[in-house]
């Protein structure tokens, strides 16, 4: 059981923590708006992930498998949200935190970003099909696996947010702030384009 737990933790950390639109959005928010003002966005992302875990574990994911157009629409909506959040980060006012926080991505932004993210569904299909924790009761196996994944996601997402916050001084330096924010936002858009190239 311990080896399977460690394998689940490691795989979840790699799948959810690798640089992609959500981790980059968290880092960008932490760097641009600070930790305190990004917590609602983080809470939304984690709540969206809870929805993904529940939907995946109860098998509603079959809808995405049998109807590829639904998956494509989710990817399109997710891409649009990532780009919108990237624009918020790139256009945030410089040197005025009070004004910048007006444009901070919200709880609903984070929730929609993760609940529409086909990559998250694909990750949990893999996790539930290959790394399900072995309990005699199937329901308990799914709940335990989902809770472990959620705990790993919380840790990984908080680390991305903290990483971004460490960059806040650079992000808010008068000379470099705008080019760095635009570069960071561009990386978010590139990850979306790369995801679409793999469809």
PDB file of C-alpha atoms in Angstrom:
ATOM      1  CA  UNK A   1       0.000   0.000   0.000  1.00  0.00           C
ATOM      2  CA  UNK A   2       2.816   2.430   0.867  1.00  0.00           C
ATOM      3  CA  UNK A   3       4.545   1.961  -2.497  1.00  0.00           C
ATOM      4  CA  UNK A   4       1.250   2.531  -4.334  1.00  0.00           C
ATOM      5  CA  UNK A   5       0.589   5.641  -2.265  1.00  0.00           C
ATOM      6  CA  UNK A   6       4.042   7.031  -3.060  1.00  0.00           C
ATOM      7  CA  UNK A   7       3.556   6.247  -6.737  1.00  0.00           C
ATOM      8  CA  UNK A   8       0.176   8.027  -6.703  1.00  0.00           C
ATOM      9  CA  UNK A   9       1.670  11.072  -4.947  1.00  0.00           C
ATOM     10  CA  UNK A  10       4.629  11.279  -7.331  1.00  0.00           C
ATOM     11  CA  UNK A  11       2.532  10.841 -10.459  1.00  0.00           C
ATOM     12  CA  UNK A  12      -0.056  13.381  -9.289  1.00  0.00           C
ATOM     13  CA  UNK A  13       2.681  15.928  -8.517  1.00  0.00           C
ATOM     14  CA  UNK A  14       4.153  15.463 -11.996  1.00  0.00           C
ATOM     15  CA  UNK A  15       0.810  15.603 -13.805  1.00  0.00           C
ATOM     16  CA  UNK A  16      -0.605  18.591 -11.926  1.00  0.00           C
ATOM     17  CA  UNK A  17       2.610  20.440 -11.115  1.00  0.00           C
ATOM     18  CA  UNK A  18       4.274  20.497 -14.508  1.00  0.00           C
ATOM     19  CA  UNK A  19       4.275  23.940 -16.138  1.00  0.00           C
ATOM     20  CA  UNK A  20       0.990  24.517 -17.909  1.00  0.00           C
ATOM     21  CA  UNK A  21      -1.732  27.162 -18.049  1.00  0.00           C
ATOM     22  CA  UNK A  22      -2.962  26.683 -14.459  1.00  0.00           C
ATOM     23  CA  UNK A  23       0.443  26.623 -12.699  1.00  0.00           C
ATOM     24  CA  UNK A  24       1.669  29.537 -14.820  1.00  0.00           C
ATOM     25  CA  UNK A  25      -1.521  31.491 -14.082  1.00  0.00           C
ATOM     26  CA  UNK A  26      -0.972  30.925 -10.348  1.00  0.00           C
ATOM     27  CA  UNK A  27       2.652  32.020 -10.545  1.00  0.00           C
ATOM     28  CA  UNK A  28       1.700  35.021 -12.651  1.00  0.00           C
ATOM     29  CA  UNK A  29      -1.009  36.056 -10.184  1.00  0.00           C
ATOM     30  CA  UNK A  30       1.339  35.611  -7.223  1.00  0.00           C
ATOM     31  CA  UNK A  31       3.969  37.740  -8.938  1.00  0.00           C
ATOM     32  CA  UNK A  32       1.594  40.416 -10.178  1.00  0.00           C
ATOM     33  CA  UNK A  33      -0.952  40.707  -7.360  1.00  0.00           C
ATOM     34  CA  UNK A  34       0.758  39.057  -4.372  1.00  0.00           C
ATOM     35  CA  UNK A  35      -0.278  36.033  -2.338  1.00  0.00           C
ATOM     36  CA  UNK A  36      -3.084  37.652  -0.353  1.00  0.00           C
ATOM     37  CA  UNK A  37      -4.910  38.974  -3.408  1.00  0.00           C
ATOM     38  CA  UNK A  38      -4.456  35.688  -5.312  1.00  0.00           C
ATOM     39  CA  UNK A  39      -5.997  33.407  -2.665  1.00  0.00           C
ATOM     40  CA  UNK A  40      -9.510  33.642  -4.140  1.00  0.00           C
ATOM     41  CA  UNK A  41      -8.144  32.586  -7.519  1.00  0.00           C
ATOM     42  CA  UNK A  42      -6.300  29.669  -5.866  1.00  0.00           C
ATOM     43  CA  UNK A  43      -9.485  28.641  -4.014  1.00  0.00           C
ATOM     44  CA  UNK A  44     -11.384  28.689  -7.310  1.00  0.00           C
ATOM     45  CA  UNK A  45      -8.745  26.551  -9.004  1.00  0.00           C
ATOM     46  CA  UNK A  46      -8.865  23.990  -6.202  1.00  0.00           C
ATOM     47  CA  UNK A  47     -12.679  23.978  -6.179  1.00  0.00           C
ATOM     48  CA  UNK A  48     -12.665  23.374  -9.926  1.00  0.00           C
ATOM     49  CA  UNK A  49     -10.269  20.500  -9.338  1.00  0.00           C
ATOM     50  CA  UNK A  50     -12.652  18.988  -6.780  1.00  0.00           C
ATOM     51  CA  UNK A  51     -15.346  19.046  -9.474  1.00  0.00           C
ATOM     52  CA  UNK A  52     -12.967  17.344 -11.926  1.00  0.00           C
ATOM     53  CA  UNK A  53     -12.120  14.656  -9.352  1.00  0.00           C
ATOM     54  CA  UNK A  54     -15.787  13.962  -8.620  1.00  0.00           C
ATOM     55  CA  UNK A  55     -16.851  13.925 -12.268  1.00  0.00           C
ATOM     56  CA  UNK A  56     -13.954  11.672 -13.228  1.00  0.00           C
ATOM     57  CA  UNK A  57     -14.385   9.250 -10.353  1.00  0.00           C
ATOM     58  CA  UNK A  58     -18.117   8.734 -10.971  1.00  0.00           C
ATOM     59  CA  UNK A  59     -17.563   7.950 -14.622  1.00  0.00           C
ATOM     60  CA  UNK A  60     -19.288  10.957 -16.179  1.00  0.00           C
ATOM     61  CA  UNK A  61     -16.021  11.308 -18.077  1.00  0.00           C
ATOM     62  CA  UNK A  62     -17.477   8.787 -20.548  1.00  0.00           C
ATOM     63  CA  UNK A  63     -19.296  11.772 -22.053  1.00  0.00           C
ATOM     64  CA  UNK A  64     -15.951  13.236 -23.092  1.00  0.00           C
ATOM     65  CA  UNK A  65     -14.797   9.932 -24.540  1.00  0.00           C
ATOM     66  CA  UNK A  66     -17.966   9.211 -26.536  1.00  0.00           C
ATOM     67  CA  UNK A  67     -18.540  12.788 -27.684  1.00  0.00           C
ATOM     68  CA  UNK A  68     -15.236  14.316 -28.825  1.00  0.00           C
ATOM     69  CA  UNK A  69     -16.986  17.592 -29.656  1.00  0.00           C
ATOM     70  CA  UNK A  70     -17.621  18.128 -25.907  1.00  0.00           C
ATOM     71  CA  UNK A  71     -13.899  17.709 -25.218  1.00  0.00           C
ATOM     72  CA  UNK A  72     -13.069  20.127 -28.025  1.00  0.00           C
ATOM     73  CA  UNK A  73     -15.544  22.721 -26.689  1.00  0.00           C
ATOM     74  CA  UNK A  74     -14.067  22.396 -23.192  1.00  0.00           C
ATOM     75  CA  UNK A  75     -10.591  22.927 -24.628  1.00  0.00           C
ATOM     76  CA  UNK A  76     -11.771  25.982 -26.504  1.00  0.00           C
ATOM     77  CA  UNK A  77     -13.444  27.505 -23.420  1.00  0.00           C
ATOM     78  CA  UNK A  78     -10.438  26.687 -21.248  1.00  0.00           C
ATOM     79  CA  UNK A  79      -8.082  28.260 -23.785  1.00  0.00           C
ATOM     80  CA  UNK A  80     -10.205  31.408 -23.871  1.00  0.00           C
ATOM     81  CA  UNK A  81     -10.067  31.674 -20.061  1.00  0.00           C
ATOM     82  CA  UNK A  82      -6.305  31.169 -19.963  1.00  0.00           C
ATOM     83  CA  UNK A  83      -5.843  33.884 -22.557  1.00  0.00           C
ATOM     84  CA  UNK A  84      -8.191  36.229 -20.669  1.00  0.00           C
ATOM     85  CA  UNK A  85      -6.272  35.673 -17.411  1.00  0.00           C
ATOM     86  CA  UNK A  86      -2.981  36.162 -19.266  1.00  0.00           C
ATOM     87  CA  UNK A  87      -4.283  39.511 -20.533  1.00  0.00           C
ATOM     88  CA  UNK A  88      -5.247  40.509 -16.969  1.00  0.00           C
ATOM     89  CA  UNK A  89      -1.696  39.740 -15.800  1.00  0.00           C
ATOM     90  CA  UNK A  90      -0.055  41.523 -18.732  1.00  0.00           C
ATOM     91  CA  UNK A  91      -2.225  44.657 -18.419  1.00  0.00           C
ATOM     92  CA  UNK A  92      -2.188  44.981 -14.610  1.00  0.00           C
ATOM     93  CA  UNK A  93      -1.303  48.543 -13.543  1.00  0.00           C
ATOM     94  CA  UNK A  94       2.309  49.052 -12.487  1.00  0.00           C
ATOM     95  CA  UNK A  95       3.263  50.206  -9.018  1.00  0.00           C
ATOM     96  CA  UNK A  96      -0.278  50.664  -7.722  1.00  0.00           C
ATOM     97  CA  UNK A  97      -1.388  47.604  -5.773  1.00  0.00           C
ATOM     98  CA  UNK A  98      -4.785  49.075  -4.884  1.00  0.00           C
ATOM     99  CA  UNK A  99      -5.632  49.534  -8.548  1.00  0.00           C
ATOM    100  CA  UNK A 100      -3.986  46.262  -9.590  1.00  0.00           C
ATOM    101  CA  UNK A 101      -6.114  44.222  -7.211  1.00  0.00           C
ATOM    102  CA  UNK A 102      -9.266  45.353  -9.016  1.00  0.00           C
ATOM    103  CA  UNK A 103      -8.080  43.247 -11.972  1.00  0.00           C
ATOM    104  CA  UNK A 104      -7.031  40.220  -9.912  1.00  0.00           C
ATOM    105  CA  UNK A 105      -8.476  36.967 -11.283  1.00  0.00           C
ATOM    106  CA  UNK A 106     -11.396  35.925  -9.086  1.00  0.00           C
ATOM    107  CA  UNK A 107     -12.661  32.699  -7.510  1.00  0.00           C
ATOM    108  CA  UNK A 108     -14.940  32.117 -10.492  1.00  0.00           C
ATOM    109  CA  UNK A 109     -12.014  32.648 -12.895  1.00  0.00           C
ATOM    110  CA  UNK A 110     -10.047  29.913 -11.140  1.00  0.00           C
ATOM    111  CA  UNK A 111     -13.055  27.604 -10.865  1.00  0.00           C
ATOM    112  CA  UNK A 112     -13.902  27.897 -14.557  1.00  0.00           C
ATOM    113  CA  UNK A 113     -10.261  27.593 -15.597  1.00  0.00           C
ATOM    114  CA  UNK A 114      -9.825  24.231 -13.871  1.00  0.00           C
ATOM    115  CA  UNK A 115     -13.328  22.809 -14.319  1.00  0.00           C
ATOM    116  CA  UNK A 116     -13.087  23.398 -18.095  1.00  0.00           C
ATOM    117  CA  UNK A 117      -9.539  22.058 -18.337  1.00  0.00           C
ATOM    118  CA  UNK A 118      -9.493  18.830 -20.412  1.00  0.00           C
ATOM    119  CA  UNK A 119      -5.894  18.212 -19.289  1.00  0.00           C
ATOM    120  CA  UNK A 120      -7.156  17.885 -15.707  1.00  0.00           C
ATOM    121  CA  UNK A 121      -9.782  15.342 -16.785  1.00  0.00           C
ATOM    122  CA  UNK A 122      -7.180  13.389 -18.745  1.00  0.00           C
ATOM    123  CA  UNK A 123      -4.836  13.405 -15.742  1.00  0.00           C
ATOM    124  CA  UNK A 124      -7.528  12.022 -13.455  1.00  0.00           C
ATOM    125  CA  UNK A 125      -8.600   9.387 -15.970  1.00  0.00           C
ATOM    126  CA  UNK A 126      -4.986   8.178 -15.857  1.00  0.00           C
ATOM    127  CA  UNK A 127      -4.758   8.428 -12.068  1.00  0.00           C
ATOM    128  CA  UNK A 128      -8.050   6.632 -11.370  1.00  0.00           C
ATOM    129  CA  UNK A 129      -7.435   3.935 -13.976  1.00  0.00           C
ATOM    130  CA  UNK A 130      -3.796   3.179 -13.150  1.00  0.00           C
ATOM    131  CA  UNK A 131      -3.048   4.366  -9.621  1.00  0.00           C
ATOM    132  CA  UNK A 132      -6.255   3.708  -7.683  1.00  0.00           C
ATOM    133  CA  UNK A 133      -5.434   2.947  -4.054  1.00  0.00           C
ATOM    134  CA  UNK A 134      -6.238  -0.691  -3.209  1.00  0.00           C
ATOM    135  CA  UNK A 135      -9.124  -0.929  -0.750  1.00  0.00           C
ATOM    136  CA  UNK A 136     -11.704  -3.707  -0.580  1.00  0.00           C
ATOM    137  CA  UNK A 137     -14.454  -1.161  -1.156  1.00  0.00           C
ATOM    138  CA  UNK A 138     -14.389   0.519  -4.599  1.00  0.00           C
ATOM    139  CA  UNK A 139     -16.051   3.673  -3.252  1.00  0.00           C
ATOM    140  CA  UNK A 140     -13.411   3.974  -0.522  1.00  0.00           C
ATOM    141  CA  UNK A 141     -10.656   3.460  -3.121  1.00  0.00           C
ATOM    142  CA  UNK A 142     -11.973   6.326  -5.233  1.00  0.00           C
ATOM    143  CA  UNK A 143     -12.489   8.652  -2.260  1.00  0.00           C
ATOM    144  CA  UNK A 144      -9.033   7.939  -0.810  1.00  0.00           C
ATOM    145  CA  UNK A 145      -7.352   8.356  -4.197  1.00  0.00           C
ATOM    146  CA  UNK A 146      -9.220  11.609  -4.835  1.00  0.00           C
ATOM    147  CA  UNK A 147      -8.305  13.008  -1.398  1.00  0.00           C
ATOM    148  CA  UNK A 148      -4.624  12.151  -1.852  1.00  0.00           C
ATOM    149  CA  UNK A 149      -4.641  13.816  -5.274  1.00  0.00           C
ATOM    150  CA  UNK A 150      -6.358  16.902  -3.869  1.00  0.00           C
ATOM    151  CA  UNK A 151      -3.788  17.229  -1.067  1.00  0.00           C
ATOM    152  CA  UNK A 152      -0.956  16.964  -3.597  1.00  0.00           C
ATOM    153  CA  UNK A 153      -2.694  19.545  -5.819  1.00  0.00           C
ATOM    154  CA  UNK A 154      -3.030  21.963  -2.894  1.00  0.00           C
ATOM    155  CA  UNK A 155       0.690  21.646  -2.139  1.00  0.00           C
ATOM    156  CA  UNK A 156       1.740  22.000  -5.781  1.00  0.00           C
ATOM    157  CA  UNK A 157      -0.548  24.978  -6.435  1.00  0.00           C
ATOM    158  CA  UNK A 158       0.543  26.786  -3.268  1.00  0.00           C
ATOM    159  CA  UNK A 159       4.177  26.270  -4.296  1.00  0.00           C
ATOM    160  CA  UNK A 160       3.480  27.791  -7.731  1.00  0.00           C
ATOM    161  CA  UNK A 161       1.763  30.752  -6.077  1.00  0.00           C
ATOM    162  CA  UNK A 162       4.698  31.217  -3.666  1.00  0.00           C
ATOM    163  CA  UNK A 163       7.164  30.929  -6.546  1.00  0.00           C
ATOM    164  CA  UNK A 164       5.309  33.715  -8.320  1.00  0.00           C
ATOM    165  CA  UNK A 165       5.250  35.842  -5.156  1.00  0.00           C
ATOM    166  CA  UNK A 166       9.047  35.504  -4.928  1.00  0.00           C
ATOM    167  CA  UNK A 167       9.197  37.134  -8.351  1.00  0.00           C
ATOM    168  CA  UNK A 168       6.897  40.007  -7.338  1.00  0.00           C
ATOM    169  CA  UNK A 169       9.730  42.493  -6.870  1.00  0.00           C
ATOM    170  CA  UNK A 170      10.901  41.846 -10.425  1.00  0.00           C
ATOM    171  CA  UNK A 171       7.315  41.898 -11.731  1.00  0.00           C
ATOM    172  CA  UNK A 172       6.753  45.288 -10.105  1.00  0.00           C
ATOM    173  CA  UNK A 173      10.096  46.919 -10.989  1.00  0.00           C
ATOM    174  CA  UNK A 174       9.323  49.996 -13.093  1.00  0.00           C
ATOM    175  CA  UNK A 175      11.800  49.177 -15.861  1.00  0.00           C
ATOM    176  CA  UNK A 176      11.144  45.450 -16.226  1.00  0.00           C
ATOM    177  CA  UNK A 177       7.581  44.974 -14.987  1.00  0.00           C
ATOM    178  CA  UNK A 178       5.681  45.304 -18.254  1.00  0.00           C
ATOM    179  CA  UNK A 179       8.039  43.205 -20.445  1.00  0.00           C
ATOM    180  CA  UNK A 180       8.230  40.450 -17.815  1.00  0.00           C
ATOM    181  CA  UNK A 181       4.453  40.386 -17.313  1.00  0.00           C
ATOM    182  CA  UNK A 182       3.903  40.242 -21.061  1.00  0.00           C
ATOM    183  CA  UNK A 183       6.499  37.469 -21.331  1.00  0.00           C
ATOM    184  CA  UNK A 184       4.845  35.486 -18.549  1.00  0.00           C
ATOM    185  CA  UNK A 185       1.401  35.978 -20.084  1.00  0.00           C
ATOM    186  CA  UNK A 186       2.826  34.915 -23.454  1.00  0.00           C
ATOM    187  CA  UNK A 187       4.093  31.671 -21.890  1.00  0.00           C
ATOM    188  CA  UNK A 188       0.539  30.981 -20.707  1.00  0.00           C
ATOM    189  CA  UNK A 189      -0.776  31.496 -24.237  1.00  0.00           C
ATOM    190  CA  UNK A 190       1.992  29.289 -25.684  1.00  0.00           C
ATOM    191  CA  UNK A 191       0.969  26.432 -23.372  1.00  0.00           C
ATOM    192  CA  UNK A 192      -2.585  26.769 -24.688  1.00  0.00           C
ATOM    193  CA  UNK A 193      -1.362  26.650 -28.283  1.00  0.00           C
ATOM    194  CA  UNK A 194       0.785  23.609 -27.524  1.00  0.00           C
ATOM    195  CA  UNK A 195      -2.226  21.864 -25.988  1.00  0.00           C
ATOM    196  CA  UNK A 196      -4.235  22.532 -29.159  1.00  0.00           C
ATOM    197  CA  UNK A 197      -1.416  21.239 -31.345  1.00  0.00           C
ATOM    198  CA  UNK A 198      -1.697  17.888 -29.549  1.00  0.00           C
ATOM    199  CA  UNK A 199      -5.418  17.441 -30.222  1.00  0.00           C
TER     200      UNK A 199
END
